[in-house]
Coordinates of C-alpha atoms in Angstrom, one line a residue:
Chain A
M1 CA 43.5 3.7 -13.9
K2 CA 40.3 2.0 -12.7
K3 CA 40.3 4.2 -9.6
G4 CA 40.7 7.4 -11.7
L5 CA 37.8 6.4 -13.9
N6 CA 35.7 5.8 -10.8
Y7 CA 36.5 9.3 -9.6
I8 CA 35.6 10.8 -13.0
I9 CA 32.3 9.0 -13.1
T10 CA 31.4 10.0 -9.5
L11 CA 32.4 13.6 -10.3
L12 CA 30.3 13.7 -13.4
L13 CA 27.3 12.2 -11.5
L14 CA 27.7 14.9 -8.8
V15 CA 27.8 17.7 -11.4
V16 CA 24.6 16.3 -13.1
V17 CA 22.8 16.0 -9.8
A18 CA 23.9 19.5 -8.7
Y19 CA 22.9 21.0 -12.0
N20 CA 19.4 19.5 -11.8
S21 CA 19.0 20.3 -8.1
V22 CA 19.1 24.1 -7.8
Y23 CA 18.1 27.2 -9.7
F24 CA 18.7 30.8 -9.1
K25 CA 16.3 33.8 -9.4
K26 CA 16.0 37.4 -8.3
L27 CA 14.5 37.4 -4.8
S28 CA 12.4 40.5 -5.6
E29 CA 10.8 38.7 -8.6
V30 CA 10.0 35.6 -6.6
K31 CA 8.3 37.7 -3.9
A32 CA 6.3 39.7 -6.4
A33 CA 5.1 36.5 -8.0
G34 CA 4.2 35.0 -4.6
K35 CA 2.0 38.0 -3.7
S36 CA -0.2 37.7 -6.8
K37 CA -0.7 34.0 -6.1
Q38 CA -1.9 34.5 -2.5
F39 CA -5.3 33.1 -1.6
N40 CA -7.9 35.6 -0.5
A41 CA -9.8 33.9 2.2
T42 CA -12.0 36.9 2.9
A43 CA -13.2 37.2 -0.6
Y44 CA -13.8 33.5 -0.8
A45 CA -15.8 33.5 2.5
Q46 CA -17.9 36.4 1.4
D47 CA -18.7 34.7 -1.9
Y48 CA -19.6 31.5 -0.1
L49 CA -21.9 33.3 2.5
N50 CA -23.6 35.5 -0.1
G51 CA -23.5 33.5 -3.2
K52 CA -23.5 29.7 -2.6
L53 CA -24.8 29.2 0.9
P54 CA -28.3 31.0 0.7
S55 CA -29.7 28.4 -1.8
A56 CA -28.5 25.6 0.4
L57 CA -30.0 27.2 3.5
D58 CA -33.4 27.4 1.6
K59 CA -33.3 23.7 1.4
A60 CA -32.2 23.1 5.0
L61 CA -34.4 21.1 7.2
D62 CA -36.4 22.7 10.1
V63 CA -34.5 22.0 13.3
N64 CA -37.5 20.3 14.9
R65 CA -38.1 18.1 12.0
L66 CA -34.4 17.2 11.9
T67 CA -34.3 16.2 15.6
A68 CA -37.5 14.2 15.2
L69 CA -35.9 12.4 12.3
L70 CA -32.7 11.8 14.1
K71 CA -34.6 10.3 17.1
A72 CA -36.6 8.0 14.9
D73 CA -34.0 7.0 12.3
P74 CA -30.6 8.5 12.9
E75 CA -28.9 6.6 10.1
T76 CA -31.1 8.0 7.5
G77 CA -31.0 11.5 9.1
F78 CA -27.2 11.5 9.0
Q79 CA -26.9 10.0 5.6
K80 CA -29.4 12.3 4.0
Y81 CA -28.8 15.7 5.6
S82 CA -25.3 15.8 7.1
H83 CA -22.0 16.6 5.6
A84 CA -18.4 16.3 6.8
L85 CA -15.0 16.2 5.3
G86 CA -13.4 13.2 7.1
I87 CA -14.7 9.8 8.0
G88 CA -15.1 10.6 11.7
N89 CA -18.2 10.7 13.8
I90 CA -18.6 14.5 13.8
R91 CA -21.1 15.6 11.1
F92 CA -22.6 18.9 10.3
F93 CA -26.2 19.9 9.3
L94 CA -27.7 23.1 7.9
V95 CA -30.8 24.0 9.8
K96 CA -33.5 26.7 9.9
G97 CA -36.3 27.5 12.2
Q98 CA -38.3 30.0 14.2
G99 CA -38.6 30.4 17.9
E100 CA -39.2 32.7 20.9
I101 CA -36.3 34.0 22.9
A102 CA -36.5 32.2 26.3
K103 CA -33.2 33.3 27.8
I104 CA -30.4 35.6 26.9
E105 CA -27.0 34.8 28.2
E106 CA -23.5 36.2 27.5
D107 CA -22.5 33.6 25.1
A108 CA -25.8 32.3 23.7
T109 CA -29.5 33.0 23.3
T110 CA -31.9 30.2 24.0
L111 CA -35.0 29.9 21.8
L112 CA -38.1 27.9 22.4
V113 CA -38.7 26.4 19.0
Q114 CA -42.2 25.1 18.4
Q115 CA -43.6 23.4 15.4
D116 CA -46.8 21.4 15.3
T117 CA -46.7 19.6 18.6
A118 CA -42.9 19.5 18.9
R119 CA -41.2 22.0 21.3
Q120 CA -37.6 22.2 22.1
L121 CA -35.0 24.6 23.4
I122 CA -32.3 25.5 21.0
R123 CA -29.2 27.6 21.8
I124 CA -28.0 30.2 19.3
A125 CA -24.3 30.9 19.7
T126 CA -23.8 34.6 20.0
E127 CA -20.3 35.0 21.3
Y128 CA -18.0 32.1 20.6
V129 CA -18.3 31.3 16.9
F130 CA -15.6 29.0 15.8
G131 CA -15.0 25.6 14.1
N132 CA -15.9 24.4 10.7
A133 CA -19.7 23.9 11.0
V134 CA -20.8 26.6 8.6
R135 CA -18.1 25.8 6.1
D136 CA -18.7 22.1 6.0
A137 CA -22.4 21.7 6.7
S138 CA -23.4 22.6 3.2
G139 CA -21.1 20.2 1.5
L140 CA -20.5 22.9 -1.2
I141 CA -16.8 23.4 -0.5
N142 CA -14.4 20.8 -1.8
I143 CA -11.1 20.6 0.0
N144 CA -9.4 19.7 -3.3
E145 CA -10.1 23.2 -4.7
F146 CA -7.4 24.5 -2.2
D147 CA -3.7 24.5 -2.6
N148 CA -3.1 23.8 1.1
T149 CA -5.0 23.2 4.3
M150 CA -4.0 26.6 5.7
D151 CA -6.1 28.3 2.9
F152 CA -8.9 25.8 3.6
N153 CA -8.9 26.6 7.3
G154 CA -8.7 30.3 6.5
V155 CA -12.1 30.0 4.9
S156 CA -13.6 28.8 8.2
A157 CA -11.8 31.5 10.1
E158 CA -13.1 34.2 7.7
V159 CA -16.7 32.8 7.6
N160 CA -16.8 32.8 11.4
K161 CA -15.3 36.3 11.5
I162 CA -18.0 37.7 9.2
I163 CA -20.7 36.1 11.3
R164 CA -19.2 37.5 14.5
E165 CA -18.8 41.0 13.0
K166 CA -21.9 41.3 10.7
V167 CA -24.6 38.9 11.9
L168 CA -24.3 38.9 15.7
P169 CA -23.9 42.6 16.8
P170 CA -27.3 43.9 15.4
F171 CA -29.0 40.8 16.8
K172 CA -27.5 41.1 20.2
K173 CA -28.3 44.8 20.3
E174 CA -32.0 44.4 19.6
A175 CA -32.9 41.0 21.0
K176 CA -35.2 40.9 24.0
K177 CA -36.8 38.0 25.9
G178 CA -40.1 37.0 24.2
D179 CA -39.1 38.2 20.7
E180 CA -39.5 35.8 17.8
V181 CA -36.4 34.9 15.9
I182 CA -36.2 33.4 12.4
F183 CA -32.8 31.8 12.0
T184 CA -30.6 29.7 9.7
G185 CA -27.3 28.2 10.6
A186 CA -25.3 25.0 11.1
I187 CA -25.1 22.5 13.9
E188 CA -22.5 19.9 14.8
L189 CA -23.6 16.4 16.0
N190 CA -21.6 13.3 17.0
Q191 CA -22.9 10.3 15.1
A192 CA -21.6 7.7 17.6
H193 CA -22.7 9.6 20.7
L194 CA -25.8 11.4 19.6
K195 CA -27.2 14.0 22.0
L196 CA -30.1 16.1 20.9
D197 CA -30.9 17.8 24.2
N198 CA -28.4 20.6 23.9
I199 CA -28.3 21.7 20.3
E200 CA -26.3 24.8 19.5
V201 CA -26.7 26.6 16.2
V202 CA -23.9 28.6 14.7
P203 CA -26.1 31.2 13.0
V204 CA -25.8 32.4 9.4
T205 CA -28.8 34.7 9.4
L206 CA -30.8 36.0 12.4
Q207 CA -34.0 37.9 11.9
L208 CA -35.9 39.4 14.8
V209 CA -39.6 39.6 14.6
K210 CA -40.7 42.0 17.4
K211 CA -43.9 41.1 19.3
S212 CA -45.3 44.6 18.7
Q213 CA -44.9 44.2 14.9
Chain R
M1 CA 12.6 -24.4 23.8
E2 CA 13.6 -27.9 22.8
A3 CA 11.5 -30.8 24.0
I4 CA 12.5 -34.4 23.5
I5 CA 9.4 -36.5 23.7
P6 CA 9.7 -40.1 22.6
V7 CA 7.0 -41.2 20.2
K8 CA 5.7 -44.5 19.1
N9 CA 7.8 -44.9 15.9
G10 CA 11.0 -43.9 17.8
Q11 CA 11.3 -40.4 16.3
S12 CA 11.6 -37.3 18.5
V13 CA 9.9 -34.0 18.1
K14 CA 13.3 -32.3 18.6
K15 CA 13.6 -31.3 14.9
Y16 CA 10.1 -29.9 15.0
S17 CA 11.0 -27.7 17.9
H18 CA 13.9 -26.4 15.9
V19 CA 11.6 -25.5 13.1
L20 CA 9.2 -23.8 15.6
V21 CA 12.0 -21.7 17.1
R22 CA 13.4 -20.7 13.6
F23 CA 10.0 -19.6 12.4
Q24 CA 8.6 -18.3 15.6
S25 CA 8.1 -14.7 14.3
L26 CA 6.4 -16.0 11.2
I27 CA 4.1 -18.2 13.3
A28 CA 3.3 -15.3 15.6
L29 CA 2.4 -13.2 12.6
F30 CA 0.2 -15.9 11.2
I31 CA -1.6 -16.3 14.5
L32 CA -2.0 -12.5 14.8
C33 CA -3.5 -12.3 11.3
V34 CA -5.9 -15.1 11.8
A35 CA -7.0 -13.7 15.2
I36 CA -7.6 -10.2 13.9
S37 CA -9.3 -11.4 10.7
L38 CA -11.7 -13.4 12.9
L39 CA -12.5 -10.3 15.0
S40 CA -12.7 -7.8 12.2
D41 CA -14.0 -8.3 8.7
K42 CA -12.2 -5.1 7.5
F43 CA -8.7 -6.6 8.2
L44 CA -8.2 -9.0 5.3
T45 CA -9.2 -6.6 2.6
V46 CA -7.0 -5.5 -0.3
T47 CA -7.3 -1.8 0.7
N48 CA -6.4 -2.5 4.3
T49 CA -3.4 -4.7 3.3
W50 CA -2.0 -2.0 1.1
N51 CA -2.7 0.5 3.9
V52 CA -0.7 -1.6 6.4
M53 CA 2.1 -2.0 3.9
R54 CA 2.3 1.7 3.2
Q55 CA 2.3 2.4 7.0
I56 CA 5.1 0.0 7.8
S57 CA 7.3 1.1 4.9
V58 CA 8.7 4.0 7.0
N59 CA 9.4 1.8 9.9
I60 CA 11.0 -0.8 7.7
C61 CA 13.4 1.8 6.4
I62 CA 14.5 3.1 9.8
S63 CA 14.5 -0.4 11.2
V64 CA 16.9 -1.7 8.6
G65 CA 19.3 1.1 9.6
M66 CA 18.7 0.2 13.3
T67 CA 19.4 -3.4 12.6
L68 CA 22.8 -2.6 11.2
V69 CA 23.5 -0.4 14.3
V70 CA 22.3 -3.1 16.7
L71 CA 24.4 -5.7 14.9
T72 CA 27.5 -3.8 15.9
A73 CA 26.2 -3.9 19.5
G74 CA 25.1 -0.2 19.3
I75 CA 21.8 1.6 19.4
D76 CA 20.5 4.7 17.6
L77 CA 17.9 6.6 19.5
S78 CA 18.0 9.6 17.2
V79 CA 16.3 8.2 14.1
G80 CA 12.9 9.7 14.9
S81 CA 14.3 13.2 15.3
V82 CA 16.6 12.8 12.3
L83 CA 13.5 11.7 10.3
A84 CA 11.6 14.8 11.3
L85 CA 14.5 17.1 10.6
C86 CA 15.3 15.6 7.2
G87 CA 11.6 15.7 6.2
A88 CA 11.3 19.3 7.3
I89 CA 14.5 20.3 5.5
T90 CA 13.3 18.6 2.3
A91 CA 9.9 20.3 2.6
G92 CA 11.3 23.7 3.5
L93 CA 13.8 23.8 0.6
L94 CA 11.2 22.5 -1.9
K95 CA 8.6 25.1 -0.8
N96 CA 10.6 28.1 0.2
G97 CA 14.1 27.6 -1.1
I98 CA 16.8 29.8 0.4
E99 CA 16.5 33.6 0.4
I100 CA 19.6 35.8 0.5
P101 CA 18.2 39.3 0.7
S102 CA 21.6 41.0 0.8
N103 CA 22.2 39.8 -2.7
N104 CA 18.6 39.9 -3.9
L105 CA 19.1 36.2 -4.6
F106 CA 16.7 33.3 -4.3
I107 CA 18.1 29.7 -4.5
G108 CA 15.3 27.4 -5.5
F109 CA 15.4 23.6 -5.1
T110 CA 14.0 21.1 -7.6
L111 CA 12.4 18.0 -6.3
L112 CA 15.7 16.1 -6.8
G113 CA 17.6 18.8 -5.1
A114 CA 15.4 18.9 -2.0
I115 CA 15.5 15.1 -1.7
V116 CA 19.3 15.0 -2.1
A117 CA 19.6 17.7 0.6
G118 CA 17.4 15.8 3.0
L119 CA 19.3 12.6 2.5
L120 CA 22.7 14.4 2.9
I121 CA 21.5 16.0 6.2
G122 CA 20.4 12.5 7.5
A123 CA 23.7 11.0 6.5
L124 CA 25.7 13.8 8.1
L125 CA 23.8 13.5 11.4
G126 CA 24.4 9.8 11.3
L127 CA 28.1 10.4 10.6
F128 CA 28.2 12.8 13.6
N129 CA 26.7 10.1 15.8
G130 CA 29.4 7.6 14.5
W131 CA 32.1 10.2 15.1
A132 CA 31.1 11.0 18.6
I133 CA 30.9 7.2 19.4
T134 CA 34.2 6.3 17.9
R135 CA 36.3 9.4 18.3
W136 CA 35.2 10.4 21.8
K137 CA 34.1 7.0 23.0
V138 CA 30.7 8.3 24.0
P139 CA 28.4 5.3 24.6
P140 CA 26.0 5.0 21.6
F141 CA 23.0 5.3 23.9
V142 CA 24.2 8.7 25.2
A143 CA 25.5 10.0 21.8
T144 CA 22.3 9.2 20.0
L145 CA 20.1 10.4 22.9
A146 CA 21.9 13.8 22.6
M147 CA 21.3 13.8 18.8
L148 CA 17.7 13.0 19.5
T149 CA 17.2 16.4 21.2
I150 CA 19.7 18.3 19.0
A151 CA 17.8 17.2 15.8
R152 CA 14.4 17.9 17.3
G153 CA 15.6 21.3 18.4
F154 CA 16.9 22.1 14.8
T155 CA 13.6 20.8 13.4
M156 CA 11.7 23.4 15.6
L157 CA 14.2 26.1 14.6
W158 CA 13.8 25.3 10.9
T159 CA 10.0 25.1 10.9
G160 CA 9.4 27.7 13.6
G161 CA 7.1 25.1 15.2
Y162 CA 4.7 25.2 12.3
P163 CA 4.0 22.5 9.7
I164 CA 5.4 23.1 6.2
S165 CA 2.5 22.1 3.9
S166 CA 1.4 22.0 0.3
L167 CA 4.6 20.7 -1.3
G168 CA 3.4 20.1 -4.8
S169 CA 1.9 17.3 -6.8
G170 CA 5.3 15.7 -7.8
F171 CA 6.5 15.3 -4.2
D172 CA 3.3 13.6 -2.9
Y173 CA 3.9 10.8 -5.4
I174 CA 6.7 9.4 -3.2
G175 CA 4.3 8.8 -0.3
T176 CA 1.0 8.3 -2.0
G177 CA 1.7 7.2 -5.5
W178 CA 1.4 3.7 -7.1
L179 CA 3.8 2.0 -9.5
L180 CA 2.8 -1.2 -11.3
G181 CA -0.1 -1.7 -8.9
I182 CA 2.1 -1.4 -5.8
P183 CA 2.4 1.7 -3.5
V184 CA 5.6 3.7 -4.1
P185 CA 6.6 3.6 -0.4
V186 CA 6.5 -0.2 -0.6
W187 CA 8.8 -0.1 -3.6
I188 CA 11.2 2.2 -1.7
S189 CA 11.3 0.0 1.4
G190 CA 11.6 -3.1 -0.8
I191 CA 14.7 -1.6 -2.5
V192 CA 16.2 -0.6 0.9
V193 CA 15.6 -4.2 2.2
A194 CA 17.1 -5.8 -0.9
A195 CA 20.2 -3.5 -0.7
A196 CA 20.6 -4.2 3.0
I197 CA 20.3 -8.0 2.5
V198 CA 23.0 -7.8 -0.2
L199 CA 25.1 -5.6 2.1
T200 CA 24.9 -7.9 5.1
K201 CA 25.2 -11.3 3.3
K202 CA 27.3 -10.6 0.3
T203 CA 29.8 -7.9 1.1
R204 CA 32.9 -7.6 3.3
L205 CA 31.3 -4.6 5.1
G206 CA 28.4 -6.8 6.1
R207 CA 30.7 -9.5 7.5
Y208 CA 32.6 -6.9 9.4
V209 CA 29.4 -5.6 10.9
Y210 CA 28.6 -9.0 12.3
A211 CA 32.2 -9.5 13.4
I212 CA 32.2 -6.3 15.4
G213 CA 29.0 -7.1 17.1
G214 CA 30.1 -10.7 17.9
N215 CA 33.4 -9.8 19.5
E216 CA 34.7 -6.3 19.0
Q217 CA 38.1 -7.0 20.4
A218 CA 38.7 -10.1 18.2
A219 CA 37.5 -8.1 15.2
K220 CA 40.0 -5.3 16.0
L221 CA 42.8 -7.8 16.4
S222 CA 42.0 -9.4 13.1
G223 CA 42.6 -6.0 11.4
I224 CA 39.1 -4.7 10.9
R225 CA 38.9 -0.9 11.0
I226 CA 36.2 -0.8 13.6
N227 CA 35.8 3.0 13.8
K228 CA 35.4 3.3 10.0
I229 CA 32.8 0.5 9.9
K230 CA 30.9 1.9 12.8
M231 CA 30.8 5.4 11.2
A232 CA 29.6 3.9 8.0
V233 CA 26.8 2.0 9.9
Y234 CA 25.6 5.1 11.7
T235 CA 25.8 7.2 8.5
T236 CA 23.6 4.6 6.8
A237 CA 21.2 4.6 9.7
G238 CA 20.9 8.4 9.4
A239 CA 20.4 8.3 5.6
L240 CA 17.7 5.6 6.0
A241 CA 16.0 7.7 8.7
A242 CA 16.1 10.6 6.1
I243 CA 14.4 8.3 3.5
G244 CA 11.7 7.6 6.1
G245 CA 11.3 11.3 6.8
I246 CA 10.9 12.1 3.1
M247 CA 8.3 9.4 2.8
V248 CA 6.3 10.6 5.9
T249 CA 6.4 14.2 4.7
S250 CA 5.3 13.3 1.2
R251 CA 2.5 11.1 2.4
L252 CA 1.1 13.9 4.6
D253 CA 2.0 16.6 2.1
S254 CA 3.3 18.3 5.1
A255 CA 6.4 18.4 7.3
Q256 CA 5.3 18.3 10.9
P257 CA 7.8 19.5 13.5
N258 CA 6.7 16.7 15.9
A259 CA 6.9 14.0 13.3
G260 CA 8.7 10.8 14.2
I261 CA 8.3 11.0 18.0
T262 CA 8.8 7.4 19.4
Y263 CA 9.6 6.1 15.9
E264 CA 12.9 5.0 17.4
L265 CA 11.1 2.7 19.8
D266 CA 9.1 1.1 16.9
A267 CA 12.3 0.5 15.1
I268 CA 14.0 -1.0 18.1
A269 CA 10.9 -3.1 18.7
A270 CA 10.9 -4.4 15.0
V271 CA 14.6 -5.3 15.4
V272 CA 14.1 -7.1 18.7
I273 CA 10.9 -8.9 17.6
G274 CA 12.8 -9.9 14.4
G275 CA 15.3 -11.8 16.5
T276 CA 18.3 -9.5 16.4
S277 CA 20.3 -9.6 19.6
L278 CA 20.7 -6.3 21.4
S279 CA 24.2 -7.4 22.3
G280 CA 25.1 -7.5 18.7
G281 CA 26.5 -10.0 16.2
R282 CA 23.3 -12.0 15.6
G283 CA 20.2 -11.1 13.6
S284 CA 19.0 -10.5 10.1
I285 CA 17.4 -7.9 7.9
L286 CA 14.5 -10.3 7.0
G287 CA 13.9 -10.9 10.7
T288 CA 13.6 -7.1 11.2
V289 CA 11.2 -6.8 8.2
L290 CA 9.1 -9.5 9.8
G291 CA 9.2 -7.7 13.1
A292 CA 8.1 -4.4 11.4
V293 CA 5.2 -6.3 9.8
I294 CA 4.2 -7.8 13.1
I295 CA 4.1 -4.3 14.7
G296 CA 2.3 -2.8 11.8
V297 CA -0.3 -5.6 11.8
L298 CA -0.7 -5.3 15.6
N299 CA -1.2 -1.5 15.3
N300 CA -3.7 -1.9 12.5
G301 CA -5.5 -4.7 14.3
L302 CA -5.8 -2.7 17.5
V303 CA -7.2 0.3 15.6
L304 CA -9.7 -1.9 13.7
L305 CA -10.8 -3.5 16.9
N306 CA -11.4 0.0 18.4
V307 CA -9.0 -0.6 21.3
S308 CA -8.2 2.5 23.2
P309 CA -4.8 4.1 22.2
F310 CA -3.7 3.9 25.8
W311 CA -4.2 0.1 25.8
Q312 CA -2.5 -0.1 22.4
Q313 CA 0.7 1.2 24.0
V314 CA 0.4 -1.3 26.8
V315 CA -0.1 -4.2 24.4
K316 CA 2.8 -3.1 22.2
G317 CA 5.1 -2.9 25.1
G318 CA 4.0 -6.4 26.3
V319 CA 4.7 -7.9 22.9
I320 CA 8.2 -6.4 22.8
L321 CA 8.9 -7.8 26.3
L322 CA 7.5 -11.2 25.3
A323 CA 9.7 -11.2 22.2
V324 CA 12.9 -10.5 24.3
I325 CA 12.0 -13.1 26.8
I326 CA 11.4 -15.7 24.1
D327 CA 14.7 -14.7 22.4
K328 CA 16.6 -15.0 25.7
A329 CA 15.1 -18.5 26.4
N330 CA 16.0 -19.6 22.9
T331 CA 19.6 -18.4 23.3
K332 CA 19.9 -20.3 26.6
T333 CA 18.7 -23.5 25.0
E334 CA 21.1 -23.1 22.1

């Protein structure tokens, strides 16, 4: 009798669990609903580059001023001007500046950036644009806005793709040694092992000022 | 080791040495905590303490299962892979359900359904381990080593080698939520520990587990159904690995195909440091919990002290070796 009761209770429990465990739908309906919900990384990246980022770039620090500040007081420099998602040592800065093309290589263009008495060589990446520098340097994109990390990473991929396809080709076509370049972009620096002698900018805008002009 | 040193009032320190041996793990943990807190001011903080507790919850779950297995003089090397597979299956069912295009049918899984499915798979894989060990007399080391690669292979097949992420707000509560001021994983591991203590101390099954590990032949002759008990033990270990897998997946909000790699070693280390004999029949769940806490504190301390991950492995291995040597020395003296 007791054994039978145990079986009945177990069976009831199994039925309740099973009933609350699965549900059935038409596959076509599920797929249609999934398509409308898909995140559009391209549209998001375009909105970021054309809508949100320009105002942040206006406020970006001149690259020579930034390096001077980081040499004098790295803690303040990082605290005030850098952004990053995690708690690691890699931090991103938005920068702007103007310089003369000193060297053109396959993957980068080196500029001699001069302001007041400060002079330094800055590399502008012109081939391999990857990573999260442009996405994260502004601090304007919040990871919590995204449903998943793949969508979030997709924004970086699209931002970099737009830069590769829209920003770099006209610049690479026209740039000559000795031309002046006005640039904005993002840089990545390691807070724990700070190296300022080989700064590479991932460009967001590149404007050539021809010497003849 | 016992030391009989005569003292002025005629008493000996023999009884103190007994106390030392009995509480050696606790003393080691205390010394470890004092040393790390002296070297890092971030160690003894509320946030870090909860962080350590949260981290060790997974190891406690799989170590409890491992303790039961080791008490029967067995070993389960598959727990890390089983953990990964069960986490991946739970995540996959929760996120993608099952599609049957030929019938235009989608079978969706609720949170409960996905968790139950993950636990069932863990239990089934454990049962398979037990079956191979008892029915085909495959040594536990070999049977579970085979399961280690089988389960890892299935994990890769199920996930396609990619993480399954974004599993919904309800699911992440298991790994990241709080209940009555205590992290949910700590509650889960606490319940697992309490159930295992009751099982080992208060039930017939628990006594049989010790009996099998102590002397399998004698246990058999006294009428214990050894195969049945062993299968139950390996099934439990599989189910507990599944619980660990669900917790890891929930905490990361992502099922990683390479999750749980070397977790079996951490579990064995916790069992050994906790004083459970690898030859079976001797040990306790509380000892294992203490072992898991020691490993967790050690891991956390080494990270806080900025020790290279390579050195961390060396130190961890050294601690395990030391624990076994001390255990052997104690057994000899007894």
